[in-house]
XYZ file of C-alpha atoms in Angstrom:
695
model
C 122.478 249.114 72.969
C 125.308 250.156 70.563
C 125.218 248.740 67.103
C 127.713 245.991 66.156
C 130.977 246.938 64.304
C 130.454 246.244 60.608
C 133.002 243.718 58.895
C 134.914 244.806 55.855
C 133.566 243.242 52.707
C 136.066 240.937 50.450
C 136.622 241.587 46.949
C 134.356 238.844 44.957
C 137.444 237.043 43.440
C 139.062 236.837 46.757
C 136.033 235.732 48.457
C 135.701 233.012 45.752
C 139.350 231.984 46.219
C 138.765 231.831 50.061
C 135.792 229.650 49.711
C 137.411 227.149 47.404
C 140.107 226.872 49.843
C 137.952 226.368 52.724
C 136.009 223.619 50.810
C 139.288 221.767 49.755
C 139.436 218.292 51.557
C 142.995 218.034 52.744
C 142.505 214.375 53.675
C 141.969 213.207 50.140
C 144.556 210.828 48.818
C 145.673 212.926 45.823
C 146.139 215.942 48.157
C 148.118 213.840 50.580
C 150.334 212.433 47.866
C 150.966 215.825 46.370
C 151.997 217.444 49.497
C 154.376 214.275 50.406
C 156.034 214.632 46.812
C 156.421 218.479 47.498
C 158.062 217.741 50.850
C 160.689 216.071 48.848
C 162.176 219.045 47.117
C 160.351 222.022 48.988
C 162.397 222.307 52.282
C 162.387 226.107 53.036
C 159.134 227.227 54.150
C 159.708 231.237 54.025
C 157.623 233.826 52.659
C 160.079 234.306 49.463
C 159.956 230.559 49.066
C 156.282 230.473 49.120
C 156.035 233.149 46.435
C 158.441 231.152 44.242
C 156.441 227.858 44.918
C 154.998 227.827 41.513
C 158.345 228.130 39.707
C 159.904 225.739 42.054
C 157.432 223.127 41.015
C 157.774 223.953 37.254
C 161.547 223.653 37.755
C 161.315 220.403 39.233
C 159.131 219.095 36.295
C 161.834 220.175 33.918
C 164.539 218.364 35.743
C 162.445 215.181 35.807
C 162.054 215.406 32.051
C 165.609 215.865 31.463
C 166.510 212.909 33.481
C 164.066 211.017 31.420
C 165.374 212.044 28.140
C 168.975 211.000 29.299
C 167.778 207.506 30.143
C 165.672 207.017 27.018
C 168.772 207.893 24.817
C 170.519 204.870 25.914
C 167.420 202.659 25.373
C 167.394 203.934 21.768
C 170.984 202.990 21.188
C 170.303 199.533 22.339
C 167.327 199.187 20.103
C 169.412 200.450 17.097
C 171.931 197.420 17.841
C 169.014 195.039 17.839
C 167.756 196.155 14.644
C 171.178 195.829 12.993
C 171.566 192.218 14.374
C 168.023 191.396 13.026
C 169.054 192.593 9.588
C 172.169 190.510 9.572
C 170.009 187.373 10.717
C 167.617 187.946 7.955
C 170.463 187.897 5.389
C 171.848 184.642 6.709
C 168.393 182.950 6.662
C 167.808 183.928 3.084
C 171.344 182.371 2.217
C 170.368 179.320 3.913
C 167.223 178.948 2.369
C 168.707 179.346 -1.052
C 171.263 176.685 -0.112
C 168.367 174.193 1.147
C 166.427 174.883 -2.106
C 169.609 173.765 -4.283
C 170.032 170.614 -2.134
C 166.464 169.558 -2.381
C 166.603 169.931 -6.217
C 169.810 167.851 -6.157
C 168.428 165.085 -3.700
C 164.835 164.600 -5.134
C 165.705 161.361 -6.924
C 167.347 159.948 -3.818
C 164.398 160.692 -1.481
C 161.984 159.096 -4.014
C 164.075 155.858 -4.019
C 164.180 155.782 -0.226
C 160.219 156.212 0.063
C 159.685 153.399 -2.404
C 161.924 151.089 -0.429
C 160.412 152.007 2.901
C 156.992 150.836 1.352
C 158.460 147.799 0.125
C 160.142 146.882 3.484
C 156.719 147.404 5.317
C 154.967 145.196 2.419
C 157.671 142.401 3.152
C 157.300 142.518 6.900
C 153.530 142.291 6.521
C 153.673 139.303 4.366
C 156.273 137.753 6.676
C 153.815 138.340 9.748
C 151.089 136.640 7.658
C 153.248 133.738 6.790
C 154.268 133.364 10.372
C 150.562 133.183 11.482
C 149.574 130.831 8.701
C 152.488 128.556 9.726
C 151.482 128.752 13.246
C 147.832 128.071 12.715
C 148.306 125.398 9.962
C 151.605 123.741 10.614
C 153.468 122.022 13.414
C 156.684 123.083 14.619
C 159.691 120.526 14.288
C 159.439 119.970 18.068
C 155.813 119.216 17.977
C 156.003 116.835 15.112
C 158.802 114.939 16.941
C 156.868 114.803 20.328
C 153.666 113.427 18.418
C 155.550 110.783 16.420
C 157.739 109.676 19.420
C 157.103 106.757 21.803
C 157.013 108.870 24.977
C 153.606 110.398 26.038
C 154.060 113.551 28.228
C 152.918 117.060 28.360
C 154.671 117.798 25.034
C 152.652 115.153 23.263
C 149.212 116.494 24.649
C 150.267 120.039 23.618
C 151.212 118.860 20.124
C 147.866 116.807 19.923
C 146.030 119.869 20.765
C 147.686 121.801 18.403
C 146.969 119.363 15.625
C 143.135 119.342 16.617
C 143.165 123.302 16.358
C 144.907 123.040 12.957
C 142.285 120.429 11.898
C 139.466 122.787 12.970
C 141.289 125.862 11.242
C 141.312 123.928 7.992
C 137.566 123.670 8.102
C 137.352 127.422 8.206
C 139.917 127.616 5.324
C 137.608 125.458 3.184
C 134.941 128.066 3.303
C 137.437 130.520 1.351
C 138.883 130.386 -2.127
C 141.907 128.342 -0.588
C 139.973 124.994 -0.469
C 142.983 123.083 -2.272
C 145.340 124.088 0.310
C 142.639 123.372 2.943
C 141.994 119.898 1.960
C 145.641 119.120 1.779
C 146.345 120.295 5.062
C 143.347 118.625 6.588
C 144.488 115.399 4.982
C 147.935 115.723 6.510
C 146.744 116.709 9.933
C 144.113 113.981 9.879
C 146.759 111.356 9.296
C 148.713 112.749 12.145
C 145.866 112.956 14.380
C 144.654 109.499 13.890
C 148.127 108.033 14.296
C 148.694 109.905 17.538
C 145.234 108.750 18.936
C 146.046 105.289 18.149
C 149.523 105.707 19.885
C 147.696 107.223 22.761
C 145.164 104.468 22.973
C 147.803 101.748 23.182
C 149.728 103.683 25.884
C 146.509 104.012 27.911
C 145.482 100.347 27.504
C 149.093 99.455 28.793
C 149.110 101.820 31.643
C 145.420 100.477 32.682
C 146.514 97.016 32.842
C 148.422 97.579 35.782
C 145.422 99.019 37.588
C 144.283 95.526 38.728
C 147.383 95.024 40.856
C 146.318 97.930 43.461
C 143.272 98.180 45.734
C 143.005 101.752 45.608
C 145.111 103.170 42.674
C 146.122 106.661 42.400
C 145.250 108.396 39.171
C 148.249 109.420 37.075
C 147.527 112.971 35.758
C 149.058 112.009 32.493
C 146.410 109.041 32.291
C 143.591 111.402 33.218
C 144.633 113.785 30.540
C 144.888 110.983 28.212
C 141.289 109.696 28.902
C 140.126 113.284 28.413
C 141.803 113.670 25.023
C 140.461 110.146 23.854
C 136.975 111.415 24.368
C 137.295 112.929 20.991
C 137.438 109.169 19.546
C 134.416 107.486 21.027
C 135.425 104.020 19.906
C 139.104 104.376 21.273
C 137.656 105.769 24.409
C 135.313 102.737 24.835
C 138.223 100.420 24.165
C 140.313 102.104 26.997
C 137.185 102.461 29.446
C 136.528 98.688 28.979
C 140.198 98.003 29.609
C 139.985 99.908 32.805
C 136.762 98.231 33.800
C 138.118 94.931 33.230
C 141.273 95.617 35.209
C 138.996 96.966 38.170
C 136.638 93.799 37.488
C 139.527 91.416 38.422
C 140.949 93.551 41.130
C 137.531 93.847 42.881
C 136.677 90.160 42.808
C 140.120 89.507 44.298
C 139.717 92.048 47.114
C 136.000 90.565 47.748
C 137.494 87.027 48.201
C 140.248 88.488 50.295
C 137.863 90.299 52.527
C 135.762 87.297 53.022
C 138.590 84.794 53.824
C 141.703 86.843 54.863
C 142.869 89.626 56.896
C 142.815 90.026 60.814
C 138.989 89.928 60.833
C 137.583 88.164 57.700
C 133.888 88.443 57.043
C 133.138 84.707 56.932
C 134.520 84.731 60.605
C 130.949 85.777 61.399
C 129.050 83.443 59.099
C 127.338 81.821 62.256
C 125.628 85.265 62.597
C 123.490 85.592 59.420
C 122.609 89.216 60.195
C 126.110 90.464 60.763
C 127.407 88.343 58.093
C 125.244 89.852 55.438
C 125.463 93.189 56.649
C 129.213 93.121 56.701
C 129.207 91.998 52.983
C 126.832 94.882 52.070
C 128.840 97.393 53.929
C 131.961 96.437 52.199
C 130.005 96.531 48.967
C 128.821 99.942 49.693
C 132.245 101.152 50.587
C 133.883 99.627 47.556
C 131.327 101.209 45.244
C 132.094 104.446 46.841
C 135.858 104.241 46.232
C 135.385 102.862 42.687
C 133.121 105.634 41.566
C 135.492 108.011 42.998
C 138.427 106.513 41.189
C 136.422 106.360 37.746
C 135.266 109.903 37.915
C 138.716 111.080 38.839
C 140.130 109.173 35.729
C 137.382 109.780 33.168
C 135.603 112.738 34.482
C 131.946 113.406 35.508
C 129.471 112.586 32.698
C 127.493 115.829 33.371
C 130.629 117.916 33.082
C 131.917 116.079 29.983
C 128.637 116.629 28.243
C 128.646 120.358 29.264
C 131.990 120.906 27.812
C 130.882 119.038 24.430
C 127.823 121.435 24.208
C 129.999 124.468 24.905
C 132.450 123.347 22.103
C 129.781 122.570 19.588
C 128.135 125.997 20.404
C 131.540 127.855 20.244
C 132.107 126.784 16.574
C 129.613 128.489 14.337
C 127.835 130.761 16.811
C 130.723 132.204 18.595
C 131.371 132.808 22.581
C 127.909 134.049 23.122
C 126.287 130.869 22.165
C 129.027 128.882 23.889
C 128.159 130.600 27.051
C 124.614 130.090 26.694
C 124.950 126.200 25.861
C 127.390 125.996 28.817
C 124.741 127.467 31.114
C 121.983 125.133 29.911
C 124.237 122.245 30.162
C 125.070 123.056 33.873
C 121.239 123.324 34.592
C 120.519 119.944 33.143
C 123.747 118.225 34.406
C 122.132 116.018 36.953
C 119.608 114.500 34.505
C 122.235 114.023 31.864
C 124.621 112.211 34.326
C 122.090 109.639 35.490
C 121.292 108.624 31.946
C 122.519 105.539 30.288
C 124.969 106.002 27.392
C 126.297 109.197 26.330
C 125.127 110.849 23.129
C 128.285 109.779 21.291
C 128.165 106.270 22.352
C 130.837 106.398 25.119
C 130.258 104.407 28.199
C 129.195 106.358 31.288
C 130.400 106.079 34.891
C 127.376 104.077 35.860
C 127.792 101.677 32.998
C 131.412 101.240 33.859
C 130.682 100.657 37.468
C 128.207 98.101 36.542
C 130.639 96.338 34.707
C 133.100 96.436 37.508
C 130.907 95.112 40.056
C 129.639 92.372 37.908
C 132.424 90.244 39.176
C 131.042 90.106 42.777
C 127.347 89.749 41.939
C 127.361 85.841 41.721
C 129.637 85.214 44.837
C 127.613 87.831 46.802
C 124.096 86.352 45.619
C 125.316 82.745 46.342
C 126.306 83.485 50.089
C 122.818 85.462 50.560
C 121.101 82.445 49.343
C 123.035 80.019 51.276
C 121.943 82.060 54.567
C 118.287 82.184 53.402
C 118.328 78.395 52.496
C 119.426 77.411 56.053
C 115.702 78.194 57.323
C 116.381 81.021 59.416
C 113.605 82.508 61.744
C 110.897 84.754 60.091
C 112.217 87.716 62.009
C 115.719 87.310 60.609
C 114.419 86.953 57.016
C 112.530 89.990 57.488
C 115.435 92.001 58.785
C 117.469 90.833 55.871
C 114.867 91.736 53.494
C 114.863 95.478 54.929
C 118.540 95.425 54.929
C 118.691 94.390 51.170
C 115.879 96.996 50.367
C 118.131 99.834 51.882
C 121.234 98.775 49.787
C 119.139 98.042 46.698
C 117.840 101.819 46.799
C 121.390 102.977 47.302
C 122.757 100.853 44.374
C 119.920 101.815 42.095
C 120.649 105.523 42.766
C 124.343 105.064 41.816
C 124.132 102.521 38.882
C 120.672 102.786 37.858
C 117.538 100.061 38.209
C 118.765 97.897 35.422
C 122.447 97.304 36.575
C 123.552 93.665 37.453
C 124.246 94.462 40.926
C 120.705 95.972 41.536
C 119.347 92.746 39.942
C 121.281 90.566 42.158
C 120.152 92.539 45.218
C 116.695 92.685 44.096
C 116.535 88.814 43.590
C 118.157 88.344 46.821
C 115.677 90.422 48.556
C 112.766 88.744 46.908
C 114.085 85.476 48.076
C 114.389 86.858 51.580
C 110.731 87.921 51.380
C 109.667 84.538 49.988
C 111.530 82.671 52.640
C 109.888 84.948 55.220
C 106.484 84.483 53.795
C 106.819 80.739 53.477
C 107.993 80.318 56.938
C 104.938 82.394 58.188
C 102.642 80.258 56.085
C 104.050 76.940 57.539
C 103.844 78.391 60.965
C 100.449 79.429 60.425
C 99.360 76.224 58.839
C 100.645 74.344 61.692
C 98.871 76.398 64.226
C 95.515 76.169 62.366
C 96.041 72.284 61.978
C 96.934 71.690 65.621
C 95.362 74.718 67.506
C 96.588 74.505 71.246
C 94.015 73.864 73.983
C 92.994 76.748 76.264
C 94.600 76.715 79.676
C 92.715 76.471 82.745
C 93.202 80.163 83.654
C 92.108 81.043 80.091
C 95.336 82.836 79.525
C 96.739 83.230 76.116
C 98.472 80.040 74.995
C 102.447 80.173 74.500
C 102.069 80.159 70.759
C 100.152 83.343 70.696
C 102.490 85.130 73.166
C 105.441 84.182 70.745
C 103.441 85.401 67.863
C 102.578 88.635 69.590
C 106.347 88.887 70.326
C 107.152 88.343 66.624
C 104.846 91.099 65.568
C 106.304 93.629 68.150
C 109.814 92.520 66.564
C 108.632 92.920 63.185
C 107.185 96.508 63.902
C 110.297 97.527 65.669
C 112.614 96.353 62.922
C 110.276 98.033 60.305
C 110.362 101.446 61.898
C 114.043 101.342 62.659
C 115.020 100.142 59.044
C 117.333 102.433 57.241
C 115.052 102.474 54.188
C 112.144 103.756 56.124
C 114.219 106.285 58.044
C 115.448 107.479 54.680
C 112.174 107.798 53.277
C 110.723 109.900 56.238
C 113.757 112.257 56.236
C 113.233 112.942 52.528
C 109.436 113.545 53.089
C 108.706 110.931 50.551
C 106.443 109.092 52.987
C 106.039 105.356 53.161
C 102.684 104.535 51.307
C 103.931 101.738 49.136
C 106.057 100.410 51.955
C 103.328 100.594 54.490
C 100.856 98.789 52.193
C 103.513 96.000 51.705
C 104.156 95.911 55.540
C 100.271 95.796 56.216
C 100.281 92.567 54.166
C 103.117 91.207 56.200
C 101.190 92.017 59.478
C 97.980 90.515 58.151
C 100.158 87.191 57.323
C 101.047 87.066 60.966
C 97.773 88.269 62.664
C 95.249 86.449 60.532
C 96.576 82.873 61.415
C 96.995 83.783 64.964
C 93.449 85.289 65.382
C 91.957 82.210 63.625
C 93.974 79.877 65.922
C 92.520 81.597 69.006
C 88.955 81.098 67.432
C 89.440 77.452 66.828
C 91.079 77.053 70.267
C 88.098 78.649 71.997
C 85.805 76.089 70.408
C 86.851 73.718 73.218
C 85.300 76.032 75.616
C 81.815 76.205 73.759
C 79.319 73.744 75.496
C 77.348 73.855 72.143
C 80.241 73.070 69.733
C 79.429 70.448 67.169
C 82.948 69.040 67.614
C 82.337 68.186 71.147
C 82.190 64.544 72.348
C 80.839 65.144 75.935
C 77.885 67.308 77.091
C 79.961 70.303 78.137
C 77.494 71.021 81.007
C 80.558 71.840 83.387
C 81.697 74.742 81.078
C 80.984 78.308 81.883
C 79.209 79.892 78.779
C 81.514 83.022 79.103
C 84.763 81.257 79.208
C 84.867 81.058 75.405
C 84.414 84.880 75.144
C 86.915 85.609 78.016
C 89.308 83.371 76.344
C 88.982 85.214 73.149
C 89.316 88.627 74.952
C 92.506 87.684 76.642
C 93.981 86.297 73.262
C 92.751 89.203 71.142
C 94.281 91.964 73.496
C 97.536 90.069 73.689
C 97.505 90.076 69.877
C 96.528 93.673 69.547
C 98.719 94.987 72.256
C 101.988 95.237 69.856
C 100.027 96.882 67.264
C 98.887 99.817 69.355
C 100.272 103.256 68.726
C 101.793 102.326 65.491
C 100.885 103.971 62.314
C 102.007 101.122 60.197
C 99.470 98.682 61.940
C 96.371 100.744 61.973
C 94.191 98.629 59.974
C 95.083 95.429 61.853
C 94.763 97.177 65.174
C 91.280 98.569 64.318
C 90.195 95.228 63.172
C 91.323 93.490 66.357
C 89.789 96.384 68.430
C 86.392 95.834 66.830
C 86.535 92.079 67.436
C 87.900 92.467 71.106
C 84.867 94.983 71.767
C 82.305 92.706 70.515
C 83.646 89.822 72.805
C 83.945 92.238 75.822
C 80.152 93.298 75.183
C 79.174 89.569 74.974
C 81.044 88.858 78.396
C 79.214 91.772 80.028
C 75.847 90.980 78.676
C 76.337 87.179 79.808
C 77.417 88.341 83.298
C 74.442 90.845 83.696
C 71.856 88.196 82.478
C 73.370 85.730 84.957
C 73.156 88.028 87.940
C 69.663 89.047 87.115
C 68.634 85.382 86.606
C 69.993 84.430 90.045
C 67.894 87.047 91.745
C 64.617 86.583 89.600
C 64.797 89.895 87.910
C 65.732 88.644 84.415
C 62.302 87.613 83.461
C 60.872 90.817 84.795
C 63.318 93.213 83.040
C 62.862 91.119 79.748
C 58.853 91.303 80.070
C 59.219 95.105 80.623
C 61.531 95.658 77.530
C 59.254 93.404 75.478
C 56.319 95.456 76.416
C 58.173 98.782 75.886
C 59.107 97.496 72.352
C 55.560 96.214 71.414
C 53.822 99.077 73.198
C 51.450 98.209 76.106
C 47.690 98.394 75.518
C 46.188 101.471 77.468
C 43.386 99.493 78.963
C 45.587 96.678 80.510
C 48.076 97.968 83.166
C 51.344 96.315 83.941
C 49.934 95.097 87.190
C 47.359 92.816 85.260
C 50.319 90.889 83.796
C 51.004 87.699 85.716
C 54.762 87.929 85.013
C 54.841 91.292 86.546
C 52.798 90.655 89.716
C 53.712 93.000 92.549
C 54.672 90.453 95.160
C 56.869 88.636 92.694
C 58.581 91.698 91.528
C 59.125 92.976 95.112
C 60.596 89.665 96.159
C 62.926 89.613 93.165
C 63.910 93.093 93.991
C 64.660 92.471 97.655
C 66.642 89.447 96.534
C 68.502 91.636 94.037
C 69.463 94.359 96.623
C 70.314 91.649 99.111
C 72.903 90.098 96.760
C 74.323 93.398 95.843
C 74.792 94.264 99.520
C 77.251 91.246 99.778
C 80.590 92.143 98.264
C 81.350 88.376 97.450
C 78.252 88.353 95.377
C 79.435 91.008 92.898
C 80.767 89.943 89.484
C 84.564 89.790 89.634
C 85.506 88.237 86.119
C 88.447 86.489 87.609
C 89.574 84.863 84.438
C 89.998 88.104 82.514
C 93.812 88.575 82.400
C 93.959 92.254 81.487
C 93.454 94.421 84.515
C 92.195 97.402 82.619
C 89.691 95.382 80.481
C 88.511 93.589 83.790
C 87.826 96.834 85.577
C 86.015 98.282 82.515
C 83.796 95.255 82.115
C 83.015 94.935 85.874
C 81.836 98.601 85.510
C 79.831 98.046 82.485
C 78.269 95.138 84.511
C 77.512 97.287 87.272
C 76.035 99.981 85.227
C 73.759 97.545 83.431
C 72.501 96.087 86.749
C 71.802 99.679 87.919
C 69.894 100.504 84.814
C 67.828 97.324 85.042
C 66.844 98.129 88.788
C 66.002 101.743 87.572
C 63.874 100.327 84.897
C 61.909 98.249 87.287
C 61.487 100.869 89.659
C 60.356 103.360 87.478
C 57.797 101.013 85.983
C 56.309 100.061 89.557
C 56.194 103.886 90.572
C 54.508 104.942 87.220
C 50.795 105.372 88.139
C 49.802 104.003 84.681
C 51.077 100.676 85.602
C 48.280 100.138 88.122
C 50.230 99.228 91.203
C 48.978 100.590 94.344
C 51.411 103.361 95.636
C 51.252 102.184 99.324
C 52.144 98.683 98.505
C 54.715 99.759 96.272
C 56.369 101.890 98.880
C 56.127 99.019 101.354
C 57.753 96.519 98.898
C 60.349 98.515 97.250
C 62.411 100.551 99.734
C 65.412 101.421 97.866
C 65.642 103.958 95.068
C 67.770 103.675 92.135
C 70.187 106.446 93.417
C 70.837 104.174 96.512
C 71.441 101.169 94.309
C 73.920 103.150 92.229
C 75.688 104.363 95.420
C 75.784 100.795 96.604
C 77.228 99.552 93.278
C 79.659 102.555 92.948
C 78.112 103.637 89.765
C 78.195 107.406 89.086
């Protein structure tokens, strides 16, 4: 194989240049930019041009520098012009500074005088403002003085009066400074104006209030309301005006009451024949008038609690500032309800309840006289009780508005007391009459008509008590009726006790052994007295059942009734056992069981318990019970439920008596021969119970 042809070697310098050219990055930004600039003036790419490339680039640089020098020459010329202008301006400023310095030196005295006069003007303006504020706080304007001393009372008068009060209060603060003499003089002047204004205002209010007696429901004049609020600053004058208003309404209310009684399309006295409606209409009119008069007085004089809160707020705002005033106002709002219901206010001014009491004093006597006339006409006891309940309800309402010591409350309280006295006296007279002349028992032992009437009275009294407005209000408010129930329990006792005693005395006519009998009484049934008492007591207890207000009387009657029913059952059992001959046998067995029979002497050895005698009695007993006509029926018991219970108890007792005898006969310790007992007694206690229908 032939050897490769050898390449000629490059000179070291040329090799470095070639290597440098080969390593040059033609895509570099500076290379690309240089080539782009070169393309702008290098247009001929010939060998000669490439040889002159260096000189071409240098010539291009020289041309650029010459162009720059040409442009910079014009800039230098402009800067020279600016410098010359600045030199001229500096010369002018120096000239002006010199002129100003000369002028300042010449006007120094004038500027000093101007500053002094400016300070004097500011001082005068400040003094003028202080004088204006002083006059505003301590002097009245001519318009306010004219309004305060004029005869007309209007918004301008009240504004001037408020300003006078403010000036008077400001004078108190002035006395705490070194201007005490001025404060005393101003306070004396304002005090005189204030007192004269209050007296003029009081006379105006009294004149306005005299016209309130002519209207049934007068509208409150806003000026009159504002005047009343202003007069609260003078309690004595306010009392005079309040009493004038109360006197005017006192007369108007009396006239309205008489008119409501006797005039109009439906006068109240038109129903005088119906006492309950008559008194109800009068009390309803009274309640409506009380509400309207209270609304009128509150709108005129304001609520007592609100006025007291304002007074507390005003007193707290004086020395302690707004924070104390706010605290006092909050405290007054929390205690407003208690303060409003109190008697007289702390400053002696009359309260709304006192004014209402004075207004309604006019109708206390005519109202009480008419109620007493109704009660003196001997009304039935039920009507008296209903009137007492009605008066109690309205008494509670009036006491809540006017207080317990008001004259109207006293009149209603006295009327209610008279109604209760009349009611109790009527009950006492009825009870005495029933006890003095007790009715004779009817032939069928039914309750007498007097007892039925008394039971109906009890039912009506309980219904009236439970439906009364006062009792309903107590239940709705959760107050219960403890005291009211106790009073009503006494009322029920006053009705129940005489009726129960009347029944007891009437039943003595059915007692064969009564000491008051003139005959032997052998024709009487011994149980008739008990049956009559059962019928009467059940009739008397029926209206009391299921009523919480009559629990004591109902329980007492139930106990007495149960004792009489037990006596009737016992007598009927004894009678039935005696008819069949078992009474002595059962009595002897019970006696031996109680005493304890000796072990050496069996029952068969007792003559009263001979087997033949006992067997004959048991056969007779069974024979009588087998006949339905011979069973006890208790026909004179008027109450079906009690009759059924009594008959069931009689049958139960008869079955128990038969079982007692049967057990004694079949007991080996009794000494009876078993064969003879089985022959003589063929019916078991279970068969007897089935026959009697006893479970």
